[in-house]
Amino acid sequence: MPGRGRLAGEQPAGTVQQVVDRWTADLSRDLAGRRLYLFGHSLGTLFAYEMAGRFTAHPVCEVAGLLISGAREPGHVPRSLIATAFATVRAERRLTDEEGMQKASI
């Protein structure tokens, strides 16, 4: 991806569409007439989904599968940790308890 790894010197992409544009252009020649399976994990699911849509709309290859994965949150967050976080927010923004809870949708 531009701005990372071997492409660190290149201008980073500003949108998912820009990344997908580049990847589909780079891969189209090599994938012509082949079957393509895409896999995305976490944020990568967005890229895989967009690429599947792009190759389906402009068939260079057959999109044979789209596999996506993710993970649940690490577990229950102790109430004391939430209370400490809200205390910090209240101190910085001077929110009441009720305003803080409403803004956090808890």
PDB file of C-alpha atoms in Angstrom:
ATOM      1  CA  MET A   1       0.000   0.000   0.000  1.00  0.00           C
ATOM      2  CA  PRO A   2       1.424   3.450  -0.841  1.00  0.00           C
ATOM      3  CA  GLY A   3       3.075   5.047   2.175  1.00  0.00           C
ATOM      4  CA  ARG A   4       3.937   1.675   3.787  1.00  0.00           C
ATOM      5  CA  GLY A   5       6.578  -1.047   3.404  1.00  0.00           C
ATOM      6  CA  ARG A   6       8.346  -1.110   0.032  1.00  0.00           C
ATOM      7  CA  LEU A   7       6.083   1.744  -1.129  1.00  0.00           C
ATOM      8  CA  ALA A   8       6.887   3.953   1.883  1.00  0.00           C
ATOM      9  CA  GLY A   9       8.263   6.703  -0.340  1.00  0.00           C
ATOM     10  CA  GLU A  10       5.023   7.029  -2.308  1.00  0.00           C
ATOM     11  CA  GLN A  11       2.144   9.330  -1.413  1.00  0.00           C
ATOM     12  CA  PRO A  12      -0.307   7.413   0.826  1.00  0.00           C
ATOM     13  CA  ALA A  13      -3.782   6.827  -0.575  1.00  0.00           C
ATOM     14  CA  GLY A  14      -6.491   9.060   0.829  1.00  0.00           C
ATOM     15  CA  THR A  15      -9.442   6.705   0.343  1.00  0.00           C
ATOM     16  CA  VAL A  16     -10.287   3.023   0.101  1.00  0.00           C
ATOM     17  CA  GLN A  17     -11.328   3.680  -3.520  1.00  0.00           C
ATOM     18  CA  GLN A  18      -7.837   4.969  -4.361  1.00  0.00           C
ATOM     19  CA  VAL A  19      -6.242   1.829  -2.925  1.00  0.00           C
ATOM     20  CA  VAL A  20      -8.691  -0.430  -4.768  1.00  0.00           C
ATOM     21  CA  ASP A  21      -8.114   1.511  -8.005  1.00  0.00           C
ATOM     22  CA  ARG A  22      -4.397   0.861  -7.761  1.00  0.00           C
ATOM     23  CA  TRP A  23      -4.697  -2.784  -6.733  1.00  0.00           C
ATOM     24  CA  THR A  24      -7.192  -3.652  -9.465  1.00  0.00           C
ATOM     25  CA  ALA A  25      -5.046  -1.891 -12.075  1.00  0.00           C
ATOM     26  CA  ASP A  26      -1.904  -3.682 -10.845  1.00  0.00           C
ATOM     27  CA  LEU A  27      -3.581  -7.107 -10.720  1.00  0.00           C
ATOM     28  CA  SER A  28      -5.825  -6.994 -13.801  1.00  0.00           C
ATOM     29  CA  ARG A  29      -3.173  -8.140 -16.279  1.00  0.00           C
ATOM     30  CA  ASP A  30      -2.045 -11.052 -14.101  1.00  0.00           C
ATOM     31  CA  LEU A  31      -5.594 -12.145 -13.245  1.00  0.00           C
ATOM     32  CA  ALA A  32      -7.063 -12.046 -16.763  1.00  0.00           C
ATOM     33  CA  GLY A  33      -9.207 -15.145 -17.288  1.00  0.00           C
ATOM     34  CA  ARG A  34      -8.397 -16.616 -13.862  1.00  0.00           C
ATOM     35  CA  ARG A  35     -10.488 -17.365 -10.783  1.00  0.00           C
ATOM     36  CA  LEU A  36      -9.989 -15.051  -7.833  1.00  0.00           C
ATOM     37  CA  TYR A  37     -10.634 -15.730  -4.161  1.00  0.00           C
ATOM     38  CA  LEU A  38     -10.401 -12.681  -1.937  1.00  0.00           C
ATOM     39  CA  PHE A  39      -9.816 -12.774   1.819  1.00  0.00           C
ATOM     40  CA  GLY A  40     -10.031  -9.840   4.191  1.00  0.00           C
ATOM     41  CA  HIS A  41      -9.664  -9.640   7.952  1.00  0.00           C
ATOM     42  CA  SER A  42     -10.843  -6.712  10.062  1.00  0.00           C
ATOM     43  CA  LEU A  43     -10.294  -3.518   8.031  1.00  0.00           C
ATOM     44  CA  GLY A  44      -9.109  -5.718   5.159  1.00  0.00           C
ATOM     45  CA  THR A  45     -12.711  -6.895   4.724  1.00  0.00           C
ATOM     46  CA  LEU A  46     -13.555  -3.470   3.337  1.00  0.00           C
ATOM     47  CA  PHE A  47     -10.767  -3.692   0.753  1.00  0.00           C
ATOM     48  CA  ALA A  48     -11.666  -7.275  -0.213  1.00  0.00           C
ATOM     49  CA  TYR A  49     -15.351  -6.382  -0.544  1.00  0.00           C
ATOM     50  CA  GLU A  50     -14.606  -3.343  -2.710  1.00  0.00           C
ATOM     51  CA  MET A  51     -12.246  -5.341  -4.924  1.00  0.00           C
ATOM     52  CA  ALA A  52     -14.849  -8.085  -5.358  1.00  0.00           C
ATOM     53  CA  GLY A  53     -17.360  -5.462  -6.428  1.00  0.00           C
ATOM     54  CA  ARG A  54     -14.894  -3.865  -8.815  1.00  0.00           C
ATOM     55  CA  PHE A  55     -13.934  -7.153 -10.493  1.00  0.00           C
ATOM     56  CA  THR A  56     -17.602  -8.187 -10.675  1.00  0.00           C
ATOM     57  CA  ALA A  57     -18.634  -4.902 -12.310  1.00  0.00           C
ATOM     58  CA  HIS A  58     -15.700  -4.996 -14.763  1.00  0.00           C
ATOM     59  CA  PRO A  59     -14.947  -8.705 -15.186  1.00  0.00           C
ATOM     60  CA  VAL A  60     -11.274  -9.247 -15.832  1.00  0.00           C
ATOM     61  CA  CYS A  61     -11.395 -12.450 -13.839  1.00  0.00           C
ATOM     62  CA  GLU A  62     -14.011 -14.587 -12.117  1.00  0.00           C
ATOM     63  CA  VAL A  63     -14.561 -13.653  -8.475  1.00  0.00           C
ATOM     64  CA  ALA A  64     -14.988 -17.198  -7.166  1.00  0.00           C
ATOM     65  CA  GLY A  65     -15.186 -16.314  -3.489  1.00  0.00           C
ATOM     66  CA  LEU A  66     -15.075 -13.566  -0.913  1.00  0.00           C
ATOM     67  CA  LEU A  67     -13.989 -14.637   2.557  1.00  0.00           C
ATOM     68  CA  ILE A  68     -14.142 -12.183   5.425  1.00  0.00           C
ATOM     69  CA  SER A  69     -13.262 -12.489   9.084  1.00  0.00           C
ATOM     70  CA  GLY A  70     -13.177 -10.426  12.215  1.00  0.00           C
ATOM     71  CA  ALA A  71     -12.860 -10.765  15.940  1.00  0.00           C
ATOM     72  CA  ARG A  72     -14.976  -9.871  18.931  1.00  0.00           C
ATOM     73  CA  GLU A  73     -13.881  -7.265  21.389  1.00  0.00           C
ATOM     74  CA  PRO A  74     -11.333  -8.558  23.910  1.00  0.00           C
ATOM     75  CA  GLY A  75     -13.991  -9.143  26.550  1.00  0.00           C
ATOM     76  CA  HIS A  76     -15.919  -7.425  29.271  1.00  0.00           C
ATOM     77  CA  VAL A  77     -14.442  -4.082  30.278  1.00  0.00           C
ATOM     78  CA  PRO A  78     -14.497  -3.610  34.063  1.00  0.00           C
ATOM     79  CA  ARG A  79     -16.971  -0.932  35.165  1.00  0.00           C
ATOM     80  CA  SER A  80     -14.190   0.784  37.140  1.00  0.00           C
ATOM     81  CA  LEU A  81     -12.228   1.316  33.920  1.00  0.00           C
ATOM     82  CA  ILE A  82     -15.291   2.875  32.253  1.00  0.00           C
ATOM     83  CA  ALA A  83     -15.858   5.109  35.305  1.00  0.00           C
ATOM     84  CA  THR A  84     -12.232   6.271  35.198  1.00  0.00           C
ATOM     85  CA  ALA A  85     -12.503   7.046  31.479  1.00  0.00           C
ATOM     86  CA  PHE A  86     -15.679   9.081  32.039  1.00  0.00           C
ATOM     87  CA  ALA A  87     -14.067  10.938  34.949  1.00  0.00           C
ATOM     88  CA  THR A  88     -11.268  11.979  32.608  1.00  0.00           C
ATOM     89  CA  VAL A  89     -13.726  13.106  29.926  1.00  0.00           C
ATOM     90  CA  ARG A  90     -15.817  15.009  32.486  1.00  0.00           C
ATOM     91  CA  ALA A  91     -12.713  16.763  33.797  1.00  0.00           C
ATOM     92  CA  GLU A  92     -11.580  17.734  30.308  1.00  0.00           C
ATOM     93  CA  ARG A  93     -14.969  18.700  28.894  1.00  0.00           C
ATOM     94  CA  ARG A  94     -16.879  19.419  32.087  1.00  0.00           C
ATOM     95  CA  LEU A  95     -19.693  16.985  31.278  1.00  0.00           C
ATOM     96  CA  THR A  96     -22.237  15.823  33.825  1.00  0.00           C
ATOM     97  CA  ASP A  97     -22.577  12.076  34.492  1.00  0.00           C
ATOM     98  CA  GLU A  98     -25.821  11.974  32.511  1.00  0.00           C
ATOM     99  CA  GLU A  99     -24.354  13.822  29.505  1.00  0.00           C
ATOM    100  CA  GLY A 100     -21.323  11.543  29.476  1.00  0.00           C
ATOM    101  CA  MET A 101     -23.402   8.386  29.529  1.00  0.00           C
ATOM    102  CA  GLN A 102     -25.712   9.667  26.777  1.00  0.00           C
ATOM    103  CA  LYS A 103     -22.798  10.632  24.541  1.00  0.00           C
ATOM    104  CA  ALA A 104     -21.229   7.211  24.976  1.00  0.00           C
ATOM    105  CA  SER A 105     -24.549   5.418  24.317  1.00  0.00           C
ATOM    106  CA  ILE A 106     -24.153   3.206  27.371  1.00  0.00           C
TER     107      ILE A 106
END
